[in-house]
Short mmCIF file of C-alpha atoms in Angstrom, two decimals:
data_model
loop_
_atom_site.label_atom_id
_atom_site.label_comp_id
_atom_site.label_asym_id
_atom_site.label_seq_id
_atom_site.Cartn_x
_atom_site.Cartn_y
_atom_site.Cartn_z
CA MET A 5 94.58 76.86 135.18
CA ALA A 6 93.26 80.24 137.26
CA LYS A 7 89.55 81.18 136.59
CA GLY A 8 89.26 84.01 134.24
CA LYS A 9 92.78 83.76 133.00
CA ARG A 10 92.93 84.03 129.25
CA ALA A 11 94.76 81.18 127.58
CA THR A 12 97.25 81.12 124.40
CA SER A 13 96.94 79.46 121.52
CA PHE A 14 99.48 78.76 118.52
CA PHE A 15 98.39 79.97 115.12
CA CYS A 16 99.86 79.22 111.56
CA SER A 17 100.71 82.49 109.74
CA ASN A 18 100.36 80.62 106.44
CA CYS A 19 96.98 79.10 106.97
CA GLY A 20 95.73 79.99 110.23
CA TYR A 21 95.75 76.07 111.58
CA GLU A 22 95.29 76.41 115.31
CA SER A 23 97.84 74.44 117.99
CA PRO A 24 97.54 74.64 121.78
CA LYS A 25 101.30 74.18 121.02
CA TRP A 26 104.18 75.00 119.32
CA LEU A 27 104.53 72.99 116.36
CA GLY A 28 108.08 72.89 114.03
CA GLN A 29 106.04 72.02 110.99
CA CYS A 30 102.36 72.94 110.25
CA PRO A 31 100.01 69.78 109.77
CA GLY A 32 97.64 71.72 107.68
CA CYS A 33 100.02 73.91 104.77
CA ARG A 34 103.04 71.54 105.61
CA GLU A 35 104.99 74.71 106.12
CA TRP A 36 108.12 75.04 108.63
CA ASN A 37 108.62 77.55 111.42
CA THR A 38 105.29 79.52 111.06
CA PHE A 39 103.60 79.27 114.19
CA VAL A 40 103.23 82.22 116.18
CA GLU A 41 102.20 82.13 119.94
CA GLU A 42 99.14 84.69 120.42
CA PRO A 43 96.14 85.04 123.13
CA THR A 44 92.90 83.92 122.83
CA GLY A 45 89.71 85.02 124.66
CA THR A 46 86.94 83.49 125.05
CA ALA A 47 84.59 86.44 125.09
CA ALA A 48 84.20 86.17 121.48
CA LEU A 49 83.17 82.36 121.77
CA LYS A 50 80.04 83.33 124.05
CA LYS A 51 78.82 86.34 122.49
CA SER A 52 78.28 86.55 118.85
CA SER A 53 80.09 89.97 117.18
CA VAL A 54 76.92 90.40 115.01
CA ARG A 55 73.54 90.98 116.36
CA THR A 56 71.00 89.19 114.21
CA ASP A 57 68.31 91.01 113.07
CA GLY A 58 64.64 89.15 112.19
CA SER A 59 63.91 90.92 108.86
CA PHE A 60 67.37 89.90 107.48
CA LYS A 61 66.45 86.32 108.62
CA GLN A 62 66.53 83.68 106.14
CA GLN A 63 64.52 79.97 105.79
CA PRO A 64 65.48 77.41 103.50
CA ALA A 65 63.92 77.51 99.96
CA VAL A 66 63.88 75.51 97.01
CA LEU A 67 66.19 76.12 94.03
CA SER A 68 63.25 76.10 91.37
CA GLU A 69 61.70 78.92 93.15
CA ILE A 70 64.81 81.26 93.37
CA ALA A 71 64.31 84.27 91.48
CA MET A 72 67.35 85.60 89.28
CA ARG A 73 67.32 89.30 88.61
CA GLU A 74 69.26 90.54 85.49
CA ASP A 75 70.56 93.63 87.60
CA GLU A 76 72.12 91.37 90.14
CA ARG A 77 75.31 93.17 89.06
CA VAL A 78 76.18 97.17 89.82
CA SER A 79 78.78 98.64 87.34
CA THR A 80 81.72 100.06 88.98
CA GLY A 81 82.24 103.07 86.27
CA ILE A 82 85.35 100.96 85.57
CA GLY A 83 85.28 98.97 82.88
CA GLU A 84 88.42 97.39 83.22
CA LEU A 85 87.75 96.59 86.76
CA ASP A 86 83.99 95.63 86.07
CA ARG A 87 86.01 92.52 83.52
CA VAL A 88 88.05 91.63 86.25
CA LEU A 89 85.05 91.31 88.59
CA GLY A 90 82.90 89.39 85.78
CA GLY A 91 80.72 91.86 84.76
CA GLY A 92 80.20 94.29 88.05
CA ILE A 93 80.01 94.23 91.94
CA VAL A 94 77.50 91.54 93.01
CA GLN A 95 75.20 92.40 96.13
CA GLY A 96 76.60 90.90 99.38
CA SER A 97 79.60 90.43 98.03
CA LEU A 98 83.35 90.50 99.86
CA THR A 99 85.93 91.52 97.84
CA LEU A 100 89.56 91.50 98.84
CA VAL A 101 92.29 93.80 97.19
CA GLY A 102 95.89 92.77 97.46
CA GLY A 103 99.04 94.69 96.64
CA ASP A 104 101.96 96.38 97.24
CA PRO A 105 102.33 99.51 99.46
CA GLY A 106 101.90 102.83 96.83
CA ILE A 107 100.96 100.33 94.17
CA GLY A 108 97.48 102.44 94.06
CA LYS A 109 95.12 100.32 95.83
CA SER A 110 93.33 103.03 97.94
CA THR A 111 93.33 105.33 94.63
CA LEU A 112 91.64 102.67 92.30
CA LEU A 113 89.20 102.10 95.11
CA LEU A 114 88.48 105.71 95.51
CA GLN A 115 87.93 106.16 91.68
CA MET A 116 85.04 103.56 92.30
CA CYS A 117 83.50 104.96 95.33
CA ARG A 118 83.22 108.32 92.75
CA PHE A 119 81.46 106.44 90.32
CA LEU A 120 79.30 104.64 92.43
CA ALA A 121 78.28 107.79 94.07
CA LEU A 122 77.79 109.68 91.36
CA ALA A 123 75.44 107.17 89.98
CA GLY A 124 73.20 107.24 93.01
CA HIS A 125 74.91 104.16 95.34
CA LYS A 126 75.34 105.48 98.86
CA VAL A 127 78.70 104.37 99.70
CA LEU A 128 80.67 104.11 103.23
CA TYR A 129 84.61 104.47 102.97
CA ILE A 130 86.08 103.39 106.27
CA SER A 131 89.66 104.23 106.58
CA GLY A 132 92.24 102.91 109.80
CA GLU A 133 95.35 104.13 107.83
CA GLU A 134 94.32 108.16 106.69
CA SER A 135 92.83 110.98 108.02
CA LEU A 136 89.74 112.55 106.20
CA LYS A 137 92.21 115.02 104.84
CA GLN A 138 94.58 112.82 103.49
CA ILE A 139 91.46 110.92 101.57
CA LYS A 140 90.25 114.41 101.00
CA MET A 141 93.64 115.23 99.20
CA ARG A 142 93.88 112.51 97.35
CA ALA A 143 89.88 112.73 96.47
CA GLU A 144 90.18 116.09 95.00
CA ARG A 145 93.24 115.59 92.47
CA ILE A 146 90.60 112.60 91.21
CA GLY A 147 87.79 114.74 90.55
CA THR A 148 84.64 115.95 91.81
CA PHE A 149 82.20 114.12 94.47
CA ASN A 150 78.79 114.32 95.62
CA ASP A 151 77.23 113.65 99.07
CA ASN A 152 76.53 109.84 98.36
CA LEU A 153 80.05 109.04 99.48
CA LEU A 154 80.97 108.77 103.34
CA LEU A 155 83.96 108.97 104.91
CA TYR A 156 84.93 107.68 108.24
CA CYS A 157 87.87 106.91 109.83
CA GLU A 158 87.66 103.84 112.62
CA THR A 159 89.65 100.65 113.08
CA ASN A 160 87.11 99.55 116.20
CA LEU A 161 84.94 96.89 114.83
CA GLU A 162 82.01 97.41 117.07
CA ILE A 163 81.76 100.70 116.32
CA ILE A 164 81.92 100.06 112.20
CA GLU A 165 79.43 97.74 112.87
CA GLU A 166 76.71 100.44 114.47
CA THR A 167 77.32 102.62 111.47
CA ILE A 168 77.17 100.44 108.88
CA ARG A 169 73.72 99.41 110.36
CA GLN A 170 72.93 103.14 111.09
CA TYR A 171 73.58 104.31 107.81
CA THR A 172 72.94 101.18 105.69
CA PRO A 173 75.04 101.83 102.97
CA GLU A 174 75.21 99.83 99.48
CA MET A 175 78.80 99.42 99.09
CA VAL A 176 81.50 99.30 102.25
CA ILE A 177 85.35 99.98 101.68
CA ILE A 178 87.70 98.59 104.68
CA ASP A 179 91.17 99.91 104.11
CA SER A 180 92.80 98.23 105.49
CA ILE A 181 91.96 94.81 107.07
CA GLN A 182 95.20 94.54 109.22
CA THR A 183 94.23 98.16 110.95
CA MET A 184 91.01 96.76 112.13
CA PHE A 185 90.46 95.23 115.77
CA ASN A 186 87.72 93.31 117.71
CA GLU A 187 87.63 94.15 121.40
CA ASN A 188 86.83 90.64 122.20
CA VAL A 189 90.05 89.18 120.76
CA SER A 190 92.72 89.94 123.14
CA ALA A 191 95.47 90.05 120.42
CA ALA A 192 97.39 93.13 118.21
CA PRO A 193 95.78 94.32 115.08
CA GLY A 194 96.92 92.81 112.28
CA SER A 195 97.55 89.38 113.77
CA VAL A 196 96.10 86.27 112.63
CA SER A 197 93.36 86.17 115.43
CA GLN A 198 92.17 89.94 114.54
CA VAL A 199 92.28 89.66 110.71
CA ARG A 200 90.18 86.15 110.69
CA GLU A 201 87.70 87.48 113.23
CA SER A 202 87.24 91.07 111.64
CA THR A 203 86.99 89.34 108.11
CA GLY A 204 84.26 86.90 109.47
CA ILE A 205 82.63 89.79 110.90
CA LEU A 206 82.32 91.88 107.88
CA LEU A 207 81.58 88.42 106.20
CA ARG A 208 78.18 87.93 107.92
CA LEU A 209 77.76 91.86 107.75
CA ALA A 210 77.91 91.59 103.99
CA LYS A 211 75.71 88.28 103.70
CA GLY A 212 73.16 89.63 106.73
CA MET A 213 72.82 92.90 105.58
CA GLY A 214 73.00 92.35 101.36
CA ILE A 215 76.16 95.21 101.68
CA SER A 216 78.72 94.65 99.04
CA VAL A 217 82.15 94.74 100.68
CA PHE A 218 85.85 95.93 99.64
CA ILE A 219 88.77 94.99 102.00
CA VAL A 220 92.39 96.25 101.14
CA GLY A 221 94.85 93.41 102.64
CA HIS A 222 98.52 94.37 102.80
CA VAL A 223 101.49 91.59 101.00
CA THR A 224 104.25 90.09 102.60
CA LYS A 225 107.41 90.46 100.82
CA GLU A 226 106.27 86.73 99.12
CA GLY A 227 103.68 88.64 97.37
CA THR A 228 100.75 87.44 99.30
CA VAL A 229 98.17 88.76 101.29
CA ALA A 230 99.53 89.01 104.77
CA GLY A 231 97.54 87.17 107.71
CA PRO A 232 96.21 83.48 107.24
CA ARG A 233 95.66 81.76 104.43
CA VAL A 234 91.90 81.19 105.61
CA LEU A 235 91.37 85.19 104.79
CA GLU A 236 91.46 83.89 101.17
CA HIS A 237 88.93 81.33 101.38
CA MET A 238 86.42 83.26 103.28
CA VAL A 239 86.10 86.17 100.86
CA ASP A 240 84.21 85.94 97.49
CA THR A 241 86.69 87.68 95.48
CA VAL A 242 90.25 88.19 95.57
CA LEU A 243 92.17 90.76 93.55
CA TYR A 244 95.72 91.28 93.47
CA PHE A 245 97.22 94.88 92.21
CA GLU A 246 100.37 94.14 90.62
CA GLY A 247 103.20 95.99 89.00
CA ASP A 248 105.95 98.62 89.54
CA ARG A 249 105.26 101.02 91.68
CA HIS A 250 107.53 103.45 89.81
CA ALA A 251 106.31 102.94 86.60
CA SER A 252 103.24 104.00 85.12
CA TYR A 253 101.21 100.77 84.38
CA ARG A 254 99.42 98.55 86.95
CA ILE A 255 97.86 95.20 86.68
CA LEU A 256 94.46 94.27 88.28
CA ARG A 257 94.53 90.41 88.33
CA GLY A 258 91.66 88.39 89.75
CA VAL A 259 92.90 84.90 91.18
CA LYS A 260 89.81 83.96 92.58
CA ASN A 261 86.10 84.71 91.58
CA ARG A 262 82.95 82.80 92.77
CA PHE A 263 80.93 84.94 90.60
CA GLY A 264 82.77 85.19 87.27
CA SER A 265 86.51 83.56 85.30
CA THR A 266 89.63 83.96 87.40
CA ASN A 267 93.14 85.03 85.72
CA GLU A 268 91.39 87.85 84.27
CA ILE A 269 93.22 91.00 84.36
CA GLY A 270 92.59 94.88 83.60
CA VAL A 271 94.96 97.45 82.71
CA PHE A 272 95.61 100.92 84.22
CA GLU A 273 98.15 103.26 83.70
CA MET A 274 98.90 105.66 86.88
CA LEU A 275 98.81 109.45 86.08
CA GLU A 276 98.60 112.53 88.10
CA GLU A 277 94.81 112.37 88.22
CA GLY A 278 94.81 108.87 89.06
CA LEU A 279 94.57 105.73 87.23
CA LYS A 280 93.43 105.75 83.29
CA GLU A 281 92.23 102.40 81.85
CA VAL A 282 94.49 100.94 79.36
CA GLU A 283 91.35 99.46 76.80
CA ASN A 284 94.01 98.16 74.34
CA PRO A 285 96.88 96.19 76.30
CA SER A 286 98.24 94.78 73.60
CA GLU A 287 99.64 97.51 71.94
CA TYR A 288 100.41 99.62 74.77
CA MET A 289 102.55 96.65 75.17
CA LEU A 290 104.24 96.18 72.20
CA SER A 291 104.77 100.01 71.86
CA GLY A 292 108.51 100.92 71.67
CA ARG A 293 109.63 97.75 69.74
CA PRO A 294 112.93 97.21 68.06
CA LYS A 295 113.13 96.87 64.40
CA ASP A 296 115.14 94.17 63.01
CA ALA A 297 116.53 92.92 66.07
CA CYS A 298 117.74 89.50 66.63
CA GLY A 299 116.07 87.83 69.85
CA CYS A 300 112.64 89.63 69.58
CA ILE A 301 109.53 88.08 68.67
CA VAL A 302 105.77 88.79 69.48
CA ALA A 303 103.62 86.09 71.34
CA CYS A 304 100.01 86.12 72.15
CA SER A 305 98.96 85.00 76.02
CA MET A 306 95.73 84.52 77.04
CA GLU A 307 94.51 86.19 80.70
CA GLY A 308 91.25 84.94 81.19
CA THR A 309 89.01 86.04 78.05
CA ARG A 310 91.58 88.52 77.02
CA PRO A 311 94.36 88.31 74.17
CA LEU A 312 97.31 89.91 75.13
CA MET A 313 100.05 90.27 72.66
CA ILE A 314 103.73 90.64 74.38
CA GLU A 315 106.97 90.72 73.21
CA ILE A 316 109.62 88.24 74.38
CA GLN A 317 113.23 88.81 74.28
CA ALA A 318 116.06 86.88 74.08
CA LEU A 319 120.11 87.20 74.38
CA VAL A 320 122.24 84.01 73.99
CA CYS A 321 126.00 84.65 74.14
CA HIS A 322 129.07 82.32 75.10
CA SER A 323 130.30 81.89 78.78
CA SER A 324 133.07 83.01 79.94
CA PHE A 325 132.93 81.29 83.02
CA GLY A 326 132.71 77.67 83.90
CA ILE A 327 128.82 77.42 84.24
CA PRO A 328 126.76 79.52 82.28
CA ARG A 329 124.27 81.73 83.27
CA ARG A 330 120.58 81.74 82.98
CA GLN A 331 117.85 84.52 83.81
CA ALA A 332 114.39 84.86 83.31
CA THR A 333 112.29 88.01 83.64
CA GLY A 334 108.38 87.84 83.29
CA THR A 335 108.35 83.87 83.03
CA ASP A 336 109.16 80.73 84.73
CA PHE A 337 112.75 80.05 84.92
CA ASN A 338 112.69 76.61 85.03
CA ARG A 339 110.54 76.70 81.96
CA VAL A 340 113.39 78.20 79.89
CA ASN A 341 115.92 75.64 80.81
CA LEU A 342 113.71 72.90 79.78
CA LEU A 343 113.30 74.65 76.70
CA MET A 344 116.90 75.04 76.07
CA ALA A 345 117.26 71.55 77.08
CA VAL A 346 114.61 70.53 74.21
CA LEU A 347 116.64 72.39 71.69
CA GLU A 348 120.10 70.82 72.49
CA LYS A 349 118.46 67.67 72.42
CA ARG A 350 116.21 67.64 69.73
CA LEU A 351 117.48 70.10 67.53
CA GLY A 352 121.30 69.90 68.17
CA LEU A 353 121.87 72.78 69.37
CA GLN A 354 124.96 73.09 71.67
CA MET A 355 123.71 75.70 73.83
CA SER A 356 125.43 74.34 77.51
CA GLY A 357 127.78 76.96 77.45
CA CYS A 358 126.23 79.91 76.70
CA ASP A 359 124.48 82.53 79.00
CA ALA A 360 120.77 82.85 78.15
CA TYR A 361 118.62 85.73 79.16
CA VAL A 362 114.51 86.05 78.67
CA ASN A 363 112.80 88.71 79.53
CA ILE A 364 108.98 89.46 78.86
CA ALA A 365 108.80 93.40 77.75
CA GLY A 366 106.70 95.49 79.65
CA GLY A 367 106.79 94.01 83.10
CA MET A 368 104.16 91.44 82.41
CA ARG A 369 104.26 87.93 84.30
CA ILE A 370 103.53 84.99 81.90
CA GLN A 371 102.95 81.19 83.01
CA GLU A 372 100.96 80.31 80.09
CA PRO A 373 102.51 77.01 78.19
CA ALA A 374 101.26 78.80 75.21
CA VAL A 375 104.41 81.13 74.89
CA ASP A 376 106.53 78.36 74.99
CA LEU A 377 107.07 78.46 71.07
CA GLY A 378 107.78 82.23 71.05
CA ILE A 379 110.61 81.69 73.75
CA VAL A 380 112.13 79.05 71.75
CA LEU A 381 111.99 80.92 68.60
CA ALA A 382 113.44 84.40 70.46
CA LEU A 383 116.13 81.95 71.52
CA VAL A 384 117.19 80.51 68.37
CA SER A 385 117.36 84.25 66.96
CA SER A 386 119.76 85.16 69.19
CA PHE A 387 121.82 82.17 68.96
CA LYS A 388 122.04 82.21 65.19
CA ASN A 389 121.85 86.08 65.22
CA ARG A 390 119.07 86.56 62.81
CA SER A 391 116.02 88.93 62.92
CA ILE A 392 112.52 87.72 63.02
CA ASP A 393 110.26 89.27 60.76
CA GLU A 394 108.62 91.57 62.97
CA LYS A 395 105.05 91.18 61.29
CA MET A 396 105.09 87.76 62.12
CA MET A 397 103.32 86.51 65.47
CA VAL A 398 103.62 83.02 67.26
CA PHE A 399 101.66 80.43 70.03
CA GLY A 400 102.32 77.12 70.48
CA GLU A 401 103.17 74.71 73.47
CA VAL A 402 106.46 73.00 73.02
CA GLY A 403 106.86 69.31 74.35
CA LEU A 404 109.61 67.47 75.52
CA SER A 405 110.15 66.02 72.43
CA GLY A 406 110.10 68.90 70.25
CA GLU A 407 106.80 68.50 69.27
CA VAL A 408 104.15 71.83 68.94
CA ARG A 409 101.19 70.96 70.91
CA ALA A 410 97.31 72.68 70.39
CA VAL A 411 96.46 75.42 72.51
CA SER A 412 93.20 77.07 73.27
CA MET A 413 91.32 79.95 71.90
CA ALA A 414 93.20 80.01 68.69
CA ASP A 415 90.72 81.67 66.97
CA LYS A 416 90.75 84.62 69.37
CA ARG A 417 94.66 85.11 68.94
CA VAL A 418 94.51 85.18 65.31
CA GLN A 419 91.88 87.97 65.39
CA GLU A 420 93.98 89.90 67.70
CA ALA A 421 96.80 89.55 65.51
CA LYS A 422 94.85 90.63 62.61
CA LYS A 423 93.37 93.57 64.48
CA LEU A 424 97.14 95.04 65.54
CA GLY A 425 98.76 94.73 61.66
CA PHE A 426 100.31 90.59 61.73
CA THR A 427 100.78 89.64 58.82
CA THR A 428 101.67 86.30 59.64
CA CYS A 429 100.86 84.06 62.78
CA VAL A 430 102.86 80.54 63.14
CA LEU A 431 100.35 78.19 65.25
CA PRO A 432 100.08 74.40 66.45
CA LYS A 433 99.27 72.27 63.09
CA ALA A 434 96.22 70.70 65.01
CA ASN A 435 95.33 74.46 65.56
CA ALA A 436 95.74 75.65 62.52
CA ASP A 437 93.54 72.56 60.24
CA VAL A 438 90.49 73.52 62.82
CA LEU A 439 90.92 76.86 62.24
CA LYS A 440 88.88 78.93 59.28
CA GLU A 441 90.75 81.02 56.95
CA THR A 442 91.01 84.13 58.29
CA LYS A 443 91.64 87.40 55.49
CA GLY A 444 94.53 89.93 55.62
CA ILE A 445 96.62 87.20 57.61
CA ARG A 446 98.60 84.34 56.74
CA ILE A 447 98.11 81.19 58.86
CA VAL A 448 100.98 78.29 59.04
CA GLY A 449 100.75 75.60 61.03
CA VAL A 450 103.51 73.58 62.31
CA SER A 451 104.04 70.20 63.84
CA GLY A 452 107.45 70.65 65.51
CA VAL A 453 109.73 72.98 67.21
CA GLN A 454 112.13 72.14 63.64
CA ASP A 455 109.40 73.62 61.32
CA ALA A 456 108.68 76.56 62.93
CA ILE A 457 113.05 77.36 63.03
CA ASP A 458 112.74 76.63 59.37
CA LEU A 459 110.61 79.86 58.77
CA ILE A 460 113.21 81.95 60.36
#
């Protein structure tokens, strides 16, 4: 190879695995046809992208000598965001916020910047996608700001690094990571090399200077953050902003958090003046419920530490085609097929010739097995054309033998049902036996699916 000529390598666009030649299947993540060719320079290896200041040099410390302060976390001023973060922003943390275009990522972070600036924290908002006037137009819609918020439009990481070191803010927002580039890496912005190197620079800045950094990441059509999978491993927290941008609700979900529990959710409503917190999402999700309708029932799912009441709707009708149609919205399609097979095998309900549609009302995506009993009762209610008491709430995992298995945090689910005015709670017998009596709500324990069906 000629001296000074830049080499090219092949990177997996899914996990970031590097190879000197193209491979059909990635050895790292086992995905097919994910390798892309990108130029790689040696300058970034010879010269560190981040200069080290002696004042930030750390020495090895004994675990017993490390002091912990109670004020390690900084409140964002948004209760739902604090819940997902685990109580607030941790100093020196790196947080990735992903979501569909137009879902409200920039609006949420700008609202967070407003509360932090009003609380006296110095915040630097760096945008690579919008001009200063565009950001100001959105800011005027949200509310009033003070001089603690600084806006900056730049995509060059070296200039951004110098700016951060000059102004030393407490919080930095990068919108978005796909627009940032490092001149030492001869690849286009948004490529695997650029995203990985840019995140590495921001990570060293966050840890070295004690700055909390939020970076916005675009998502692919599969719903994952665009770029190498290693990006999610490098950051401390990964948040996904979900929901239909044509609807008013938004769900902020934590899928990784080194400083708190995962699978926590925050619920927001998009209004003209920005995002508004939904303090009682259960009541919000159950608004507009039909009365005395067949195939509708309320179940309780746990999202992190929060009990969430959801309405499960099912429609079962005889098929006019040779192969019945099955569809599931908001839950796992294969799980619905499995539960229908249990009903047919264990209870003798002939559903093999019926079309079946299951929907989680409100646009929620539920994966917890505790909603199995709700799906089963909704299917049976629609199949037998019998309505279910609207004041009944159910939860429980259904096994292949038709048994109803215990689930975690049953007491929190019952208390949430009582708070929303439900009078009957159907739950696994194993949970009912250890649950204390709760005034104002009738608790019914069932050991099998047949016992639950007898109640309706």
